[in-house]
C-alpha cells in the first residue's frame, strides 16, 4: 500500500501529488517480442495571471431551460470543488465561457465581482430565486433565429456600451439574440489578458435511444436440393 504505483482500473481524474508536472509511463508489448516504453510529461507553460476586474460577465447558454439549469449546476459544482479560486481565475473562467462556447437559445447572463458572488447567484438561479434582481439576465430564443452577425450600427452600439462600461445593456441585448463581440471587453483590462481554461462543457440530456427490436424474418435465399 505504500507504493506510489497502482493499476488504474476505472476512469478517474488525475490529481498530481505535488505542484510538479504529471509524468506517465506507457508500455507496449508486442506478440513478436518487440517491446517499447515511453515516458510522457505534461507541458507546463507559464502564463501571467490576468488582473482581476470588479465586474466579470458570465455567459451560459443551452438548447432549453432544463439544460441551462443543468449547466448552472455543473458550473456551481466546478466552483465548489475549487475553494481557492481567485479573482484572476474568475477572469479566465469568464473569458472561457465568452470565447469557447457556442451561443444557444436559452441564455443566462450574470455580472459578478467575485467567485463567491457567482456561486451565490448560481444557487439562486438553480432554486429559481431570480425575481426582481437586475444582475440576472434571462432570454429564450426558442422559435426565433438569432442574428448571424452584427450589422455596422449594432456593432457601433456594442462598442459604445463596452467603452462606457454598460455591461447590463450588453447582456440585455445578448439574451435577446444580438451578436456581441465579447473580445472587446478585454480592452478594459490592464496587464496580462485572460486565457481559456478547462471549464464545464455542455450538459447533454441523459436520454437513451434504443433501436427497436427486429424479429428475424425468413431467409430470402432459397435452397434447391441437388
mmCIF file of C-alpha atoms in Angstrom:
data_model
loop_
_atom_site.group_PDB
_atom_site.id
_atom_site.type_symbol
_atom_site.label_atom_id
_atom_site.label_comp_id
_atom_site.label_asym_id
_atom_site.label_seq_id
_atom_site.Cartn_x
_atom_site.Cartn_y
_atom_site.Cartn_z
ATOM 1 C CA UNK A 1 0.000 0.000 0.000
ATOM 2 C CA UNK A 2 2.969 2.342 0.471
ATOM 3 C CA UNK A 3 3.997 2.227 -3.175
ATOM 4 C CA UNK A 4 3.022 5.136 -5.441
ATOM 5 C CA UNK A 5 2.312 2.679 -8.265
ATOM 6 C CA UNK A 6 -1.047 1.038 -8.845
ATOM 7 C CA UNK A 7 -3.134 -0.346 -11.681
ATOM 8 C CA UNK A 8 -5.758 2.109 -12.890
ATOM 9 C CA UNK A 9 -8.979 0.133 -13.306
ATOM 10 C CA UNK A 10 -11.566 2.923 -13.529
ATOM 11 C CA UNK A 11 -11.861 6.268 -15.309
ATOM 12 C CA UNK A 12 -10.828 8.973 -12.851
ATOM 13 C CA UNK A 13 -9.376 12.467 -12.631
ATOM 14 C CA UNK A 14 -5.599 12.541 -12.296
ATOM 15 C CA UNK A 15 -4.647 14.871 -9.479
ATOM 16 C CA UNK A 16 -0.867 15.360 -9.104
ATOM 17 C CA UNK A 17 0.520 14.648 -5.654
ATOM 18 C CA UNK A 18 2.589 17.835 -5.661
ATOM 19 C CA UNK A 19 2.995 21.030 -7.630
ATOM 20 C CA UNK A 20 5.166 19.380 -10.268
ATOM 21 C CA UNK A 21 4.081 18.202 -13.727
ATOM 22 C CA UNK A 22 2.315 14.894 -14.229
ATOM 23 C CA UNK A 23 4.517 12.142 -15.693
ATOM 24 C CA UNK A 24 3.245 8.906 -17.212
ATOM 25 C CA UNK A 25 4.911 5.756 -18.455
ATOM 26 C CA UNK A 26 3.341 3.911 -21.380
ATOM 27 C CA UNK A 27 4.377 0.351 -22.230
ATOM 28 C CA UNK A 28 3.657 -1.656 -25.360
ATOM 29 C CA UNK A 29 4.358 -5.371 -25.516
ATOM 30 C CA UNK A 30 4.325 -6.923 -28.974
ATOM 31 C CA UNK A 31 3.443 -10.550 -29.563
ATOM 32 C CA UNK A 32 6.645 -10.984 -31.569
ATOM 33 C CA UNK A 33 8.843 -9.776 -28.727
ATOM 34 C CA UNK A 34 9.214 -6.141 -29.829
ATOM 35 C CA UNK A 35 8.550 -4.085 -26.711
ATOM 36 C CA UNK A 36 8.586 -0.338 -26.197
ATOM 37 C CA UNK A 37 8.281 2.054 -23.294
ATOM 38 C CA UNK A 38 7.891 5.823 -23.387
ATOM 39 C CA UNK A 39 7.787 8.465 -20.666
ATOM 40 C CA UNK A 40 5.367 11.362 -21.142
ATOM 41 C CA UNK A 41 5.482 14.610 -19.184
ATOM 42 C CA UNK A 42 2.823 17.298 -19.410
ATOM 43 C CA UNK A 43 3.764 20.664 -20.819
ATOM 44 C CA UNK A 44 3.954 23.288 -18.095
ATOM 45 C CA UNK A 45 3.536 26.637 -19.760
ATOM 46 C CA UNK A 46 3.874 29.672 -17.553
ATOM 47 C CA UNK A 47 1.240 32.299 -18.143
ATOM 48 C CA UNK A 48 0.953 35.509 -16.162
ATOM 49 C CA UNK A 49 -2.378 35.733 -14.379
ATOM 50 C CA UNK A 50 -4.752 38.453 -15.557
ATOM 51 C CA UNK A 51 -5.722 41.323 -13.313
ATOM 52 C CA UNK A 52 -8.998 40.766 -11.512
ATOM 53 C CA UNK A 53 -11.857 43.003 -12.560
ATOM 54 C CA UNK A 54 -14.630 44.452 -10.414
ATOM 55 C CA UNK A 55 -17.198 43.181 -12.933
ATOM 56 C CA UNK A 56 -16.917 39.925 -14.842
ATOM 57 C CA UNK A 57 -19.514 38.857 -17.410
ATOM 58 C CA UNK A 58 -20.544 35.204 -17.093
ATOM 59 C CA UNK A 59 -22.425 33.663 -20.023
ATOM 60 C CA UNK A 60 -24.317 30.377 -20.028
ATOM 61 C CA UNK A 61 -26.500 29.112 -22.853
ATOM 62 C CA UNK A 62 -28.178 25.840 -23.763
ATOM 63 C CA UNK A 63 -30.816 24.419 -26.083
ATOM 64 C CA UNK A 64 -33.595 24.691 -23.490
ATOM 65 C CA UNK A 65 -34.315 25.773 -19.923
ATOM 66 C CA UNK A 66 -33.658 22.331 -18.413
ATOM 67 C CA UNK A 67 -30.220 22.077 -19.989
ATOM 68 C CA UNK A 68 -29.453 25.635 -18.902
ATOM 69 C CA UNK A 69 -30.268 24.762 -15.304
ATOM 70 C CA UNK A 70 -28.063 21.670 -15.519
ATOM 71 C CA UNK A 71 -25.294 23.849 -16.941
ATOM 72 C CA UNK A 72 -25.587 26.182 -13.958
ATOM 73 C CA UNK A 73 -25.412 23.196 -11.600
ATOM 74 C CA UNK A 74 -22.278 21.921 -13.344
ATOM 75 C CA UNK A 75 -20.628 25.332 -13.088
ATOM 76 C CA UNK A 76 -21.556 25.609 -9.408
ATOM 77 C CA UNK A 77 -20.086 22.156 -8.724
ATOM 78 C CA UNK A 78 -16.919 23.209 -10.563
ATOM 79 C CA UNK A 79 -16.574 26.263 -8.310
ATOM 80 C CA UNK A 80 -17.345 24.423 -5.080
ATOM 81 C CA UNK A 81 -14.704 21.797 -5.906
ATOM 82 C CA UNK A 82 -12.074 24.560 -6.154
ATOM 83 C CA UNK A 83 -12.276 26.690 -2.996
ATOM 84 C CA UNK A 84 -9.039 28.506 -3.818
ATOM 85 C CA UNK A 85 -10.264 30.218 -6.995
ATOM 86 C CA UNK A 86 -9.131 33.844 -7.171
ATOM 87 C CA UNK A 87 -10.333 36.912 -8.998
ATOM 88 C CA UNK A 88 -7.836 36.139 -11.761
ATOM 89 C CA UNK A 89 -9.286 32.629 -12.060
ATOM 90 C CA UNK A 90 -12.734 34.187 -12.362
ATOM 91 C CA UNK A 91 -11.456 36.344 -15.225
ATOM 92 C CA UNK A 92 -10.170 33.243 -17.025
ATOM 93 C CA UNK A 93 -13.467 31.439 -16.436
ATOM 94 C CA UNK A 94 -15.492 34.359 -17.784
ATOM 95 C CA UNK A 95 -13.252 34.584 -20.853
ATOM 96 C CA UNK A 96 -13.579 30.844 -21.492
ATOM 97 C CA UNK A 97 -17.377 30.966 -21.361
ATOM 98 C CA UNK A 98 -17.430 34.009 -23.647
ATOM 99 C CA UNK A 99 -15.000 32.772 -26.293
ATOM 100 C CA UNK A 100 -15.052 28.991 -26.049
ATOM 101 C CA UNK A 101 -18.737 28.069 -26.014
ATOM 102 C CA UNK A 102 -21.485 28.035 -28.636
ATOM 103 C CA UNK A 103 -24.284 30.531 -28.037
ATOM 104 C CA UNK A 104 -27.617 28.710 -27.938
ATOM 105 C CA UNK A 105 -31.289 29.600 -27.474
ATOM 106 C CA UNK A 106 -31.775 29.542 -23.679
ATOM 107 C CA UNK A 107 -29.458 32.174 -22.218
ATOM 108 C CA UNK A 108 -28.333 33.390 -18.816
ATOM 109 C CA UNK A 109 -26.024 36.349 -18.266
ATOM 110 C CA UNK A 110 -24.550 37.351 -14.908
ATOM 111 C CA UNK A 111 -22.404 40.255 -13.775
ATOM 112 C CA UNK A 112 -20.284 39.294 -10.771
ATOM 113 C CA UNK A 113 -17.411 40.793 -8.810
ATOM 114 C CA UNK A 114 -16.108 37.628 -7.128
ATOM 115 C CA UNK A 115 -16.249 33.848 -7.207
ATOM 116 C CA UNK A 116 -18.412 33.903 -4.074
ATOM 117 C CA UNK A 117 -20.927 36.187 -5.770
ATOM 118 C CA UNK A 118 -21.034 33.909 -8.797
ATOM 119 C CA UNK A 119 -21.686 30.861 -6.602
ATOM 120 C CA UNK A 120 -24.475 32.666 -4.742
ATOM 121 C CA UNK A 121 -26.210 33.725 -7.929
ATOM 122 C CA UNK A 122 -25.887 30.300 -9.494
ATOM 123 C CA UNK A 123 -27.581 28.785 -6.430
ATOM 124 C CA UNK A 124 -30.376 31.320 -6.700
ATOM 125 C CA UNK A 125 -30.834 30.596 -10.385
ATOM 126 C CA UNK A 126 -30.924 26.850 -9.752
ATOM 127 C CA UNK A 127 -33.509 27.415 -6.996
ATOM 128 C CA UNK A 128 -35.440 29.721 -9.366
ATOM 129 C CA UNK A 129 -34.997 32.668 -6.993
ATOM 130 C CA UNK A 130 -34.142 35.355 -9.537
ATOM 131 C CA UNK A 131 -37.098 37.712 -9.306
ATOM 132 C CA UNK A 132 -36.505 41.452 -9.065
ATOM 133 C CA UNK A 133 -32.742 41.159 -9.469
ATOM 134 C CA UNK A 134 -31.099 43.328 -12.106
ATOM 135 C CA UNK A 135 -27.998 41.122 -12.197
ATOM 136 C CA UNK A 136 -29.918 38.190 -13.714
ATOM 137 C CA UNK A 137 -30.429 38.462 -17.454
ATOM 138 C CA UNK A 138 -32.578 35.719 -18.980
ATOM 139 C CA UNK A 139 -33.660 35.096 -22.536
ATOM 140 C CA UNK A 140 -35.036 32.280 -24.642
ATOM 141 C CA UNK A 141 -34.804 32.350 -28.417
ATOM 142 C CA UNK A 142 -36.811 29.173 -28.998
ATOM 143 C CA UNK A 143 -38.574 29.530 -32.322
ATOM 144 C CA UNK A 144 -36.530 32.603 -33.190
ATOM 145 C CA UNK A 145 -33.497 32.855 -35.407
ATOM 146 C CA UNK A 146 -30.629 34.781 -33.759
ATOM 147 C CA UNK A 147 -28.712 37.215 -35.900
ATOM 148 C CA UNK A 148 -25.888 35.592 -37.835
ATOM 149 C CA UNK A 149 -23.705 38.665 -37.415
ATOM 150 C CA UNK A 150 -23.950 42.182 -36.115
ATOM 151 C CA UNK A 151 -24.606 44.964 -38.609
ATOM 152 C CA UNK A 152 -22.494 48.123 -38.582
ATOM 153 C CA UNK A 153 -24.944 50.114 -36.468
ATOM 154 C CA UNK A 154 -25.292 47.359 -33.876
ATOM 155 C CA UNK A 155 -21.524 46.854 -33.725
ATOM 156 C CA UNK A 156 -21.031 50.571 -33.084
ATOM 157 C CA UNK A 157 -23.613 50.476 -30.292
ATOM 158 C CA UNK A 158 -21.904 47.480 -28.690
ATOM 159 C CA UNK A 159 -18.543 49.235 -28.793
ATOM 160 C CA UNK A 160 -20.046 52.298 -27.105
ATOM 161 C CA UNK A 161 -21.553 50.167 -24.350
ATOM 162 C CA UNK A 162 -18.202 48.465 -23.759
ATOM 163 C CA UNK A 163 -16.291 51.746 -23.642
ATOM 164 C CA UNK A 164 -18.773 53.244 -21.173
ATOM 165 C CA UNK A 165 -18.957 50.082 -19.046
ATOM 166 C CA UNK A 166 -22.662 49.470 -19.683
ATOM 167 C CA UNK A 167 -22.474 45.725 -19.133
ATOM 168 C CA UNK A 168 -26.154 45.366 -18.306
ATOM 169 C CA UNK A 169 -27.047 46.806 -21.701
ATOM 170 C CA UNK A 170 -24.720 44.286 -23.342
ATOM 171 C CA UNK A 171 -26.358 41.374 -21.561
ATOM 172 C CA UNK A 172 -29.877 42.608 -22.223
ATOM 173 C CA UNK A 173 -29.047 42.754 -25.907
ATOM 174 C CA UNK A 174 -27.322 39.360 -25.883
ATOM 175 C CA UNK A 175 -30.189 37.464 -24.236
ATOM 176 C CA UNK A 176 -32.479 38.857 -26.946
ATOM 177 C CA UNK A 177 -30.295 37.321 -29.653
ATOM 178 C CA UNK A 178 -27.797 40.051 -30.501
ATOM 179 C CA UNK A 179 -24.320 39.115 -31.692
ATOM 180 C CA UNK A 180 -21.740 40.529 -29.279
ATOM 181 C CA UNK A 181 -18.002 40.682 -29.867
ATOM 182 C CA UNK A 182 -17.029 39.774 -26.317
ATOM 183 C CA UNK A 183 -13.329 40.191 -27.065
ATOM 184 C CA UNK A 184 -13.927 43.948 -26.822
ATOM 185 C CA UNK A 185 -14.220 43.560 -23.058
ATOM 186 C CA UNK A 186 -10.514 42.768 -22.803
ATOM 187 C CA UNK A 187 -9.633 46.330 -23.827
ATOM 188 C CA UNK A 188 -10.915 47.413 -20.401
ATOM 189 C CA UNK A 189 -8.203 45.421 -18.632
ATOM 190 C CA UNK A 190 -4.699 46.396 -17.682
ATOM 191 C CA UNK A 191 -1.800 43.964 -17.561
ATOM 192 C CA UNK A 192 -1.998 40.344 -18.701
ATOM 193 C CA UNK A 193 -5.092 39.219 -20.563
ATOM 194 C CA UNK A 194 -7.192 36.196 -19.530
ATOM 195 C CA UNK A 195 -6.941 32.904 -21.370
ATOM 196 C CA UNK A 196 -9.036 29.782 -21.853
ATOM 197 C CA UNK A 197 -9.049 27.187 -19.109
ATOM 198 C CA UNK A 198 -10.643 23.789 -18.569
ATOM 199 C CA UNK A 199 -14.233 24.504 -17.517
ATOM 200 C CA UNK A 200 -17.600 22.703 -17.612
ATOM 201 C CA UNK A 201 -18.893 21.997 -21.098
ATOM 202 C CA UNK A 202 -22.401 21.431 -22.404
ATOM 203 C CA UNK A 203 -24.530 19.106 -20.213
ATOM 204 C CA UNK A 204 -26.200 16.832 -22.724
ATOM 205 C CA UNK A 205 -29.527 15.287 -21.724
ATOM 206 C CA UNK A 206 -29.055 11.785 -20.357
ATOM 207 C CA UNK A 207 -31.530 10.090 -22.652
ATOM 208 C CA UNK A 208 -31.188 6.674 -24.215
ATOM 209 C CA UNK A 209 -32.466 5.827 -27.656
ATOM 210 C CA UNK A 210 -32.636 2.095 -28.201
ATOM 211 C CA UNK A 211 -33.025 0.619 -31.652
ATOM 212 C CA UNK A 212 -36.354 -1.207 -31.993
ATOM 213 C CA UNK A 213 -36.135 -4.954 -31.701
ATOM 214 C CA UNK A 214 -36.421 -6.646 -35.080
ATOM 215 C CA UNK A 215 -37.645 -10.212 -35.255
ATOM 216 C CA UNK A 216 -35.581 -12.346 -37.625
ATOM 217 C CA UNK A 217 -37.535 -12.972 -40.801
ATOM 218 C CA UNK A 218 -37.466 -15.834 -43.242
ATOM 219 C CA UNK A 219 -34.314 -16.186 -45.261
ATOM 220 C CA UNK A 220 -34.510 -14.518 -48.642
ATOM 221 C CA UNK A 221 -32.288 -17.232 -50.110
ATOM 222 C CA UNK A 222 -33.944 -20.449 -51.155
ATOM 223 C CA UNK A 223 -32.046 -23.691 -51.321
ATOM 224 C CA UNK A 224 -32.866 -26.109 -54.137
ATOM 225 C CA UNK A 225 -31.983 -29.732 -53.465
ATOM 226 C CA UNK A 226 -29.302 -31.034 -55.765
#
